XYZ file of C-alpha atoms in Angstrom:
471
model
C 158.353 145.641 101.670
C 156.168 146.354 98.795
C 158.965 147.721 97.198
C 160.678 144.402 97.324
C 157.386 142.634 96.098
C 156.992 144.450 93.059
C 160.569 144.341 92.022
C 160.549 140.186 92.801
C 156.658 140.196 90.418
C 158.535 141.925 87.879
C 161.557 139.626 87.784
C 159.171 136.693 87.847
C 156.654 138.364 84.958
C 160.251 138.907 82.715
C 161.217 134.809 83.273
C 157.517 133.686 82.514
C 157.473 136.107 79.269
C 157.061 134.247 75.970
C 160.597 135.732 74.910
C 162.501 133.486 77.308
C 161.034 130.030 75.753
C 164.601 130.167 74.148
C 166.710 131.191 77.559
C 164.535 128.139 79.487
C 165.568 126.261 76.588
C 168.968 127.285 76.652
C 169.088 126.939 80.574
C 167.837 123.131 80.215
C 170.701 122.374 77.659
C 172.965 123.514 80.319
C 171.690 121.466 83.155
C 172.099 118.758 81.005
C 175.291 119.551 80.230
C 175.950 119.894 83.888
C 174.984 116.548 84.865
C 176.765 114.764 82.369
C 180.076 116.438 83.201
C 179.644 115.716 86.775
C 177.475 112.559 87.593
C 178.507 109.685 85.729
C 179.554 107.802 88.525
C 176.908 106.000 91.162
C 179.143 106.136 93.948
C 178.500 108.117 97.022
C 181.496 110.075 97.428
C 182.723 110.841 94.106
C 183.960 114.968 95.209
C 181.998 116.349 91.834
C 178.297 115.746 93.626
C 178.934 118.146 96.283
C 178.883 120.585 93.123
C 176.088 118.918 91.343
C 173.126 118.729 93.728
C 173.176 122.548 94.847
C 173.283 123.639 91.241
C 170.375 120.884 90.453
C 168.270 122.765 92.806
C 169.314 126.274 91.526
C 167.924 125.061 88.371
C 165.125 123.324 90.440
C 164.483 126.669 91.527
C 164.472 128.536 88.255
C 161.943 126.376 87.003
C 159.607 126.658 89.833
C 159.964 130.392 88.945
C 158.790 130.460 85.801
C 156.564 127.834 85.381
C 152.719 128.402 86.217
C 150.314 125.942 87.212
C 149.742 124.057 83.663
C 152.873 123.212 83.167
C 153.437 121.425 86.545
C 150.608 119.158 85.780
C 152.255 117.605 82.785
C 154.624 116.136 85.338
C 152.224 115.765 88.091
C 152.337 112.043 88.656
C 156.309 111.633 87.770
C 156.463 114.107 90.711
C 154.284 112.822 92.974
C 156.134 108.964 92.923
C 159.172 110.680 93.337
C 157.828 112.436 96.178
C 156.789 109.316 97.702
C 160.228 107.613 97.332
C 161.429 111.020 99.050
C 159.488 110.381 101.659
C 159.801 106.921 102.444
C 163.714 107.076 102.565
C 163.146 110.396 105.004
C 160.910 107.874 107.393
C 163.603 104.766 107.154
C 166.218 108.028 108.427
C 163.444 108.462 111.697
C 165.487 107.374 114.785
C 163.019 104.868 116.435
C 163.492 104.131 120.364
C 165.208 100.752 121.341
C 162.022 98.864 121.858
C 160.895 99.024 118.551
C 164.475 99.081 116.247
C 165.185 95.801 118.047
C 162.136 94.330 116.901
C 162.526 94.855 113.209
C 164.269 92.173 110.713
C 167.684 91.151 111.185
C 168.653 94.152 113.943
C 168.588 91.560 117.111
C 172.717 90.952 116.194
C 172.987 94.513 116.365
C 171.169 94.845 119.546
C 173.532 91.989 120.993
C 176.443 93.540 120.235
C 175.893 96.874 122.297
C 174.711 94.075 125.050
C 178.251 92.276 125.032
C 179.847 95.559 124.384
C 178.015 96.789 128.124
C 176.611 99.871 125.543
C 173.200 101.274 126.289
C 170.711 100.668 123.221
C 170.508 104.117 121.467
C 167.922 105.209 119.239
C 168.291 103.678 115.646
C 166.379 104.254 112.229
C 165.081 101.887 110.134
C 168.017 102.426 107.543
C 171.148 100.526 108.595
C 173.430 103.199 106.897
C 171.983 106.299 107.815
C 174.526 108.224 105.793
C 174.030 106.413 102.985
C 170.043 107.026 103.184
C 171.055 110.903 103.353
C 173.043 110.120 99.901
C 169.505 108.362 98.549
C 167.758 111.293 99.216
C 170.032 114.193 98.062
C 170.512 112.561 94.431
C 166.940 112.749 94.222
C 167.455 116.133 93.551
C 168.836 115.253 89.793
C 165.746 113.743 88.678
C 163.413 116.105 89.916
C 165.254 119.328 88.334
C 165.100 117.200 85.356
C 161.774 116.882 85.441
C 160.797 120.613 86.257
C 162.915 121.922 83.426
C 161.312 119.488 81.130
C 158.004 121.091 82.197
C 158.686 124.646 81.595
C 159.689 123.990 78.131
C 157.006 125.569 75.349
C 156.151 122.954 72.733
C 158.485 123.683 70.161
C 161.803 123.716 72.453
C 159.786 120.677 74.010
C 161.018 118.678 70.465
C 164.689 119.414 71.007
C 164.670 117.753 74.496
C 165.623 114.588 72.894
C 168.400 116.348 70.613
C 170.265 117.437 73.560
C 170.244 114.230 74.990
C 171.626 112.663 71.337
C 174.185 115.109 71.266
C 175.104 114.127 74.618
C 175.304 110.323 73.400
C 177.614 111.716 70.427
C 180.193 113.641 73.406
C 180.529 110.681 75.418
C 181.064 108.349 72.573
C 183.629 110.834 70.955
C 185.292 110.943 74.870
C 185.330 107.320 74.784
C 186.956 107.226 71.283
C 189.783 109.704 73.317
C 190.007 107.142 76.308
C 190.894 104.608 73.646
C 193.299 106.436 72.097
C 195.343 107.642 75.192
C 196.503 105.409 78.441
C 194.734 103.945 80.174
C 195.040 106.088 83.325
C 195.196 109.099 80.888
C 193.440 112.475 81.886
C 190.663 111.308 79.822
C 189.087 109.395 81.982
C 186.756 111.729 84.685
C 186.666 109.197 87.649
C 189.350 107.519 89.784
C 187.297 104.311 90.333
C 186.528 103.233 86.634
C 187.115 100.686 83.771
C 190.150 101.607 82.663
C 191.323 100.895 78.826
C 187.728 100.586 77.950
C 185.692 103.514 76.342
C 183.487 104.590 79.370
C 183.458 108.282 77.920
C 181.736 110.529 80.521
C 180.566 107.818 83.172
C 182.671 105.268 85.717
C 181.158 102.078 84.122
C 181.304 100.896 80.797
C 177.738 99.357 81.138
C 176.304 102.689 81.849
C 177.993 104.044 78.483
C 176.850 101.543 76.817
C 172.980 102.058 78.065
C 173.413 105.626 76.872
C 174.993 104.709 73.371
C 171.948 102.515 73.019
C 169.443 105.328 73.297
C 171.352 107.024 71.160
C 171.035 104.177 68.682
C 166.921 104.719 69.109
C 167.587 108.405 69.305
C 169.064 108.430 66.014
C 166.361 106.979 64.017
C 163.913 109.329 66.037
C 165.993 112.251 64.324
C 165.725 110.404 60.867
C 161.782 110.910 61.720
C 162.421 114.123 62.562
C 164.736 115.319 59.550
C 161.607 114.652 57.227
C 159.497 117.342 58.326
C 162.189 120.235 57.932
C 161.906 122.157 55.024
C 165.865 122.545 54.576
C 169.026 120.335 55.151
C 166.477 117.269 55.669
C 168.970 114.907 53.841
C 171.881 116.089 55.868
C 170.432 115.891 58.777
C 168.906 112.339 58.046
C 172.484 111.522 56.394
C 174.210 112.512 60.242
C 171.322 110.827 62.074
C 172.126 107.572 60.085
C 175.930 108.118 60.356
C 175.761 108.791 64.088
C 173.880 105.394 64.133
C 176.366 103.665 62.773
C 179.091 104.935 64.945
C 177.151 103.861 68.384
C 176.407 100.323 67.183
C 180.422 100.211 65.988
C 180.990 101.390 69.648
C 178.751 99.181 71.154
C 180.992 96.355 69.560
C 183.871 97.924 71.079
C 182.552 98.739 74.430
C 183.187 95.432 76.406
C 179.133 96.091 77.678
C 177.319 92.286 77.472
C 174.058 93.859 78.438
C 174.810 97.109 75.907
C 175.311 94.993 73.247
C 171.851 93.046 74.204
C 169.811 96.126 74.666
C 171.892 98.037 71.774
C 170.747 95.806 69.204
C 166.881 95.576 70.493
C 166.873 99.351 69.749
C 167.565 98.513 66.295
C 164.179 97.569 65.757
C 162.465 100.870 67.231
C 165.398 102.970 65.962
C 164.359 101.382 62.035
C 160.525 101.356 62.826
C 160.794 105.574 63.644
C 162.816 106.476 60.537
C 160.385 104.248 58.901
C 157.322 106.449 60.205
C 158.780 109.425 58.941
C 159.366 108.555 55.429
C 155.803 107.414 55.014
C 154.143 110.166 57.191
C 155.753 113.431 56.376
C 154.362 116.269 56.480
C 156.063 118.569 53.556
C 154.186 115.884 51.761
C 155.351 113.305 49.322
C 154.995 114.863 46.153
C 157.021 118.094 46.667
C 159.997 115.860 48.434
C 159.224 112.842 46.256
C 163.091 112.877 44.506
C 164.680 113.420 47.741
C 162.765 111.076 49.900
C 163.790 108.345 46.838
C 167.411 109.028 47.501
C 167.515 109.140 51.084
C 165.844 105.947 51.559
C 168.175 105.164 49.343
C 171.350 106.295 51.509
C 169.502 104.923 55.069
C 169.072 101.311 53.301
C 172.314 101.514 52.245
C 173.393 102.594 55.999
C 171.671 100.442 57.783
C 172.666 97.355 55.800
C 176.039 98.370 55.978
C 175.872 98.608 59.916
C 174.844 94.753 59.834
C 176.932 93.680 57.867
C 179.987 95.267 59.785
C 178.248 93.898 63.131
C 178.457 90.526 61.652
C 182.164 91.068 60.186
C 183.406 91.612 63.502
C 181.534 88.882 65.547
C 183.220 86.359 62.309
C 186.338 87.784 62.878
C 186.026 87.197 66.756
C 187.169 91.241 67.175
C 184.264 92.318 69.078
C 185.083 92.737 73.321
C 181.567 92.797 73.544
C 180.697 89.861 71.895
C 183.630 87.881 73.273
C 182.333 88.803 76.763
C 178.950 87.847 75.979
C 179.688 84.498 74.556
C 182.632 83.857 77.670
C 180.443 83.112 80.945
C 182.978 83.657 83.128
C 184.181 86.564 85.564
C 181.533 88.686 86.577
C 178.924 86.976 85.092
C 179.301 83.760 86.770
C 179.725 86.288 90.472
C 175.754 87.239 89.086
C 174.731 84.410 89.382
C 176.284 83.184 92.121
C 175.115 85.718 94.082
C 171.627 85.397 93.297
C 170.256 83.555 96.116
C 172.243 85.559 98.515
C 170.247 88.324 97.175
C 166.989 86.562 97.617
C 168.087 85.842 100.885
C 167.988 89.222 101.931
C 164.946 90.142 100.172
C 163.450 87.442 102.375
C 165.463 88.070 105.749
C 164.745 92.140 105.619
C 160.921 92.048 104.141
C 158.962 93.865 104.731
C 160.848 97.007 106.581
C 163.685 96.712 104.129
C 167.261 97.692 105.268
C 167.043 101.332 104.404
C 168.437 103.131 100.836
C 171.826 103.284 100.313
C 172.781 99.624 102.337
C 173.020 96.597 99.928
C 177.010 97.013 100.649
C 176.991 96.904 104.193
C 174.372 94.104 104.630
C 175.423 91.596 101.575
C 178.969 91.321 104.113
C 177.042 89.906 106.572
C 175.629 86.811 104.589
C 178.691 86.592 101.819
C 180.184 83.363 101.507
C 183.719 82.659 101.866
C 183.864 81.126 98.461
C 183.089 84.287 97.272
C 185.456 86.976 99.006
C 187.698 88.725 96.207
C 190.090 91.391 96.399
C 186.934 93.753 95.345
C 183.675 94.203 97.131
C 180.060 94.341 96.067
C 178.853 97.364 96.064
C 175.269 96.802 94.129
C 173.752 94.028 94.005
C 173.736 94.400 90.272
C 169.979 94.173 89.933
C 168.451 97.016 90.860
C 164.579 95.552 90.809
C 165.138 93.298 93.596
C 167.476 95.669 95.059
C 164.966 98.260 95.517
C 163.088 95.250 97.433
C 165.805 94.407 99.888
C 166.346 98.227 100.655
C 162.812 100.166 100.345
C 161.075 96.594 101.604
C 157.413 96.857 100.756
C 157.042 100.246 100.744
C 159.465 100.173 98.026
C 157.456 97.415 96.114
C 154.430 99.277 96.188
C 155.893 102.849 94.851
C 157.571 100.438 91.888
C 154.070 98.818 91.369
C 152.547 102.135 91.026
C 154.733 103.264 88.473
C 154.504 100.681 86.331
C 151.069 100.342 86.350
C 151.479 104.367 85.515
C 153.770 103.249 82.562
C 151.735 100.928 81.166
C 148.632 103.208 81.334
C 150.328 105.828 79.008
C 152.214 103.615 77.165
C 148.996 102.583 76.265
C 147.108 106.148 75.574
C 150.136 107.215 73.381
C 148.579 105.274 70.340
C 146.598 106.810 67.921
C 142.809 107.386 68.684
C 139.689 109.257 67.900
C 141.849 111.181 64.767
C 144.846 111.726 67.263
C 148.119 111.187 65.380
C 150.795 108.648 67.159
C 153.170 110.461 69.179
C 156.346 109.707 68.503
C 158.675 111.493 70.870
C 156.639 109.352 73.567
C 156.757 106.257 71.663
C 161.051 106.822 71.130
C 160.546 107.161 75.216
C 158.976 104.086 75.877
C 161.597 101.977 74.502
C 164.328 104.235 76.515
C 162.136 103.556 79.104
C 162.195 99.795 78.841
C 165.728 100.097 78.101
C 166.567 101.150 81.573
C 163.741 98.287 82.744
C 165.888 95.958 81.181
C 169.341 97.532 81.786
C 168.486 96.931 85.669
C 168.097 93.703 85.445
C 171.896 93.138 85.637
C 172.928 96.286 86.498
C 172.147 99.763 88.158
C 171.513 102.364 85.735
C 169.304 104.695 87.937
C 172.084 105.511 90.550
C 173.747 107.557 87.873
C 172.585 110.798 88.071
C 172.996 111.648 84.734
C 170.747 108.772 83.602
C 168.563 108.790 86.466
C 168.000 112.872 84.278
C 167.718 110.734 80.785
C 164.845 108.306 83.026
C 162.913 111.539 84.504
C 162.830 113.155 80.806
C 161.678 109.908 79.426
C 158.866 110.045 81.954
C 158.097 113.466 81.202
C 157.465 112.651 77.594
C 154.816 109.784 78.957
C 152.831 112.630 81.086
C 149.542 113.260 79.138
C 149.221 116.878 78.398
C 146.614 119.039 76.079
C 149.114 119.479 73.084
C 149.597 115.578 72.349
C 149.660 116.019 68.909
C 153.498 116.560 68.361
C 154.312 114.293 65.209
């Protein structure tokens, strides 16, 4: 027994050695990688997640290893609201004895039809898709790996986060270029159920591409920032920053993504406003760099104007999908709204229980009108803040309440004070942040698993912590 003890503190005094920053580094890179190759899809029985959530806890598992107390605390309250969403979906899978599941919202034509069927009442949880509920809580095992591998990261490899997550824009943007390029039912495309002939690179949905390309649009002029405080290759890397820019908002165009193309071109602003920061704040100083800082301003004016003025082109030229599907209010824009007060309906009819994670499908069919059956179904109610409401009821208000009042709190601390320089990784993660806020208004970006990763390490970056002054 002791044997076994000090062979296990060994193993865990190797992984918590200073020498490993690199392997946790290297170990986060490939849960990243992970993720992306198998949860791009936010439906519940895509065959890959059976793969994905028991290596998300292996990883889960790893970090708990080798992190120590510290490091947890930096994603103490990210932790603790997941927690609480855990638990709340675990209560709504409770069974609850017939006298009290009857007596919840909407369940009394469910408790008539095991009367007319001459079927005894059984016990029933609060979630009307109990399976589904299961699925809820299971995926929440993506964010909160994500989150615990952020966390064991040293301060240095804590910079590159945010490069792995660019590079994993790039991939899925080069995938998408692939999809383009081949048939549209070509092996290219990594999900049965997709858009097919549009560039969804490695997701289902070409809005959720297009959410990602858009953070990599901010992410790009977060590397500009970043370039000017290497010593070497600062212009190439600035040049490929600026070039990689110019590719997503080109794909963006291309992308068929209304709300990408929205959110794409807000991040323009942050995106400019970051390389911006670094060219007037860097830290090799602006004498010693003074040529080279000339020239690539230079190059990244040139760039940028050039981006704009190809975004215009192709909206003259009436060649942008995106554009065309932003300025045509038909199809499944005009189902949105439609749909709307069907949605408040239920918000309304299953307050303040909710119906239980995981069963906007099954309970929109009860209410949907015949002028609106199609050959497809609805299987989100494409906004995901008020279908958190319908689903998690009021406990589900109150855990969204608490985070944004969290958010807002530290979006608010991240600006300078009392000498502290602005951070700008947490500032780049505010706006991916809001991004997702306003991604979910018309869509529903954090049942991805591989975003609802790019959301957690967002969060992460928010978490106050004693080294804040990363610039």
């Amino acid at each position: 027994m002791r044997k076994n003890q000090h062979l296990t503190g060994r193993l865990v005094g190797i992984l918590r050695n200073t020498k490993a920053e690199r392997a946790r580094f290297s170990a986060f890179a490939a849960f990243i990688a992970i993720v992306f190759l198998l949860g791009g899809g936010s439906r519940s029985d895509i065959l890959s997640l059976v793969l994905l959530r028991p290596v998300a806890l292996v990883f889960a598992l790893y970090a708990l290893l080798v992190a120590d107390k510290e490091q947890f605390a930096i994603v103490r309250t990210p932790l603790l609201l997941l927690g609480a969403l855990a638990l709340l979906i675990l209560i709504q899978i409770i069974p609850l004895p017939p006298s009290i599941w009857t007596q919840l919202p909407e369940r009394k034509v469910i408790a008539g039809i095991y009367d007319v069927a001459g079927m005894p009442r059984p016990w029933s949880p609060i979630a009307l898709s109990p399976s589904r509920a299961w699925n809820a809580f299971f995926s929440l095992s993506i964010p909160c790996a994500a989150l615990l591998m952020f966390a064991i990261q040293g301060r240095g490899f804590r910079r590159q986060v945010l490069l792995v997550i660019w590079l994993a824009a790039i991939s899925s943007a080069l995938l998408g270029i692939l999809q383009l390029a081949g048939s549209p039912r070509g092996p290219f495309y990594l999900y049965r159920i997709t858009n097919n002939g549009l560039p969804v690179g490695l997701f289902a949905n070409r809005n959720h591409q297009a959410l990602l390309i858009s953070i990599g649009i901010l992410l790009s002029g977060y590397l500009i920032y970043r370039a000017q405080s290497w010593r070497t290759a600062r212009v190439l890397l600035s040049a490929l920053a600026a070039g990689m820019l110019l590719l997503f908002l080109l794909f963006l165009l291309i992308a068929g993504s209304r709300a990408g193309l929205v959110i794409g071109s807000g991040m323009l602003l942050p995106a400019s406003y970051l390389a911006y920061y670094g060219f007037t704040n860097s830290q090799n100083g602006p004498k010693k760099f003074e040529i080279r800082n000339k020239y690539t301003r230079m190059f990244l004016t040139l760039g940028f104007v050039a981006a704009f003025l190809i975004f215009l082109a192709s909206i003259y030229f009436s060649r942008s999908l995106a554009f065309d599907r932003l300025m045509n209010t038909g199809g499944d824009f005009e189902l949105r709204s439609e749909i709307f007060p069907d949605i408040i309906r239920l918000v309304r009819d299953y307050f303040p229980i909710g119906s239980g994670f995981g069963s906007f499908e099954f309970v929109y069919k009860r209410i949907e009108g015949l002028d609106l059956l199609r050959p497809s179904y609805l299987n989100q109610a494409h906004n995901d803040w008020l279908q958190i409401v319908v689903e998690g009821g009021l406990g589900g208000v109150l855990i969204l309440l608490a985070f944004l009042a969290w958010f807002v709190r530290r979006a608010c601390a991240i600006f300078p004070r009392r000498g502290r320089a602005l951070n700008l990784e947490a500032l780049a993660c505010v706006f991916v942040i809001v991004a997702f806020g306003a991604a979910s208004v018309v869509d529903y970006p954090l049942r991805v698993p591989s975003l609802m990763a790019v959301f957690a390490i967002a969060c992460g970056f928010l978490a106050p912590r004693r080294d804040q002054r990363i610039v």
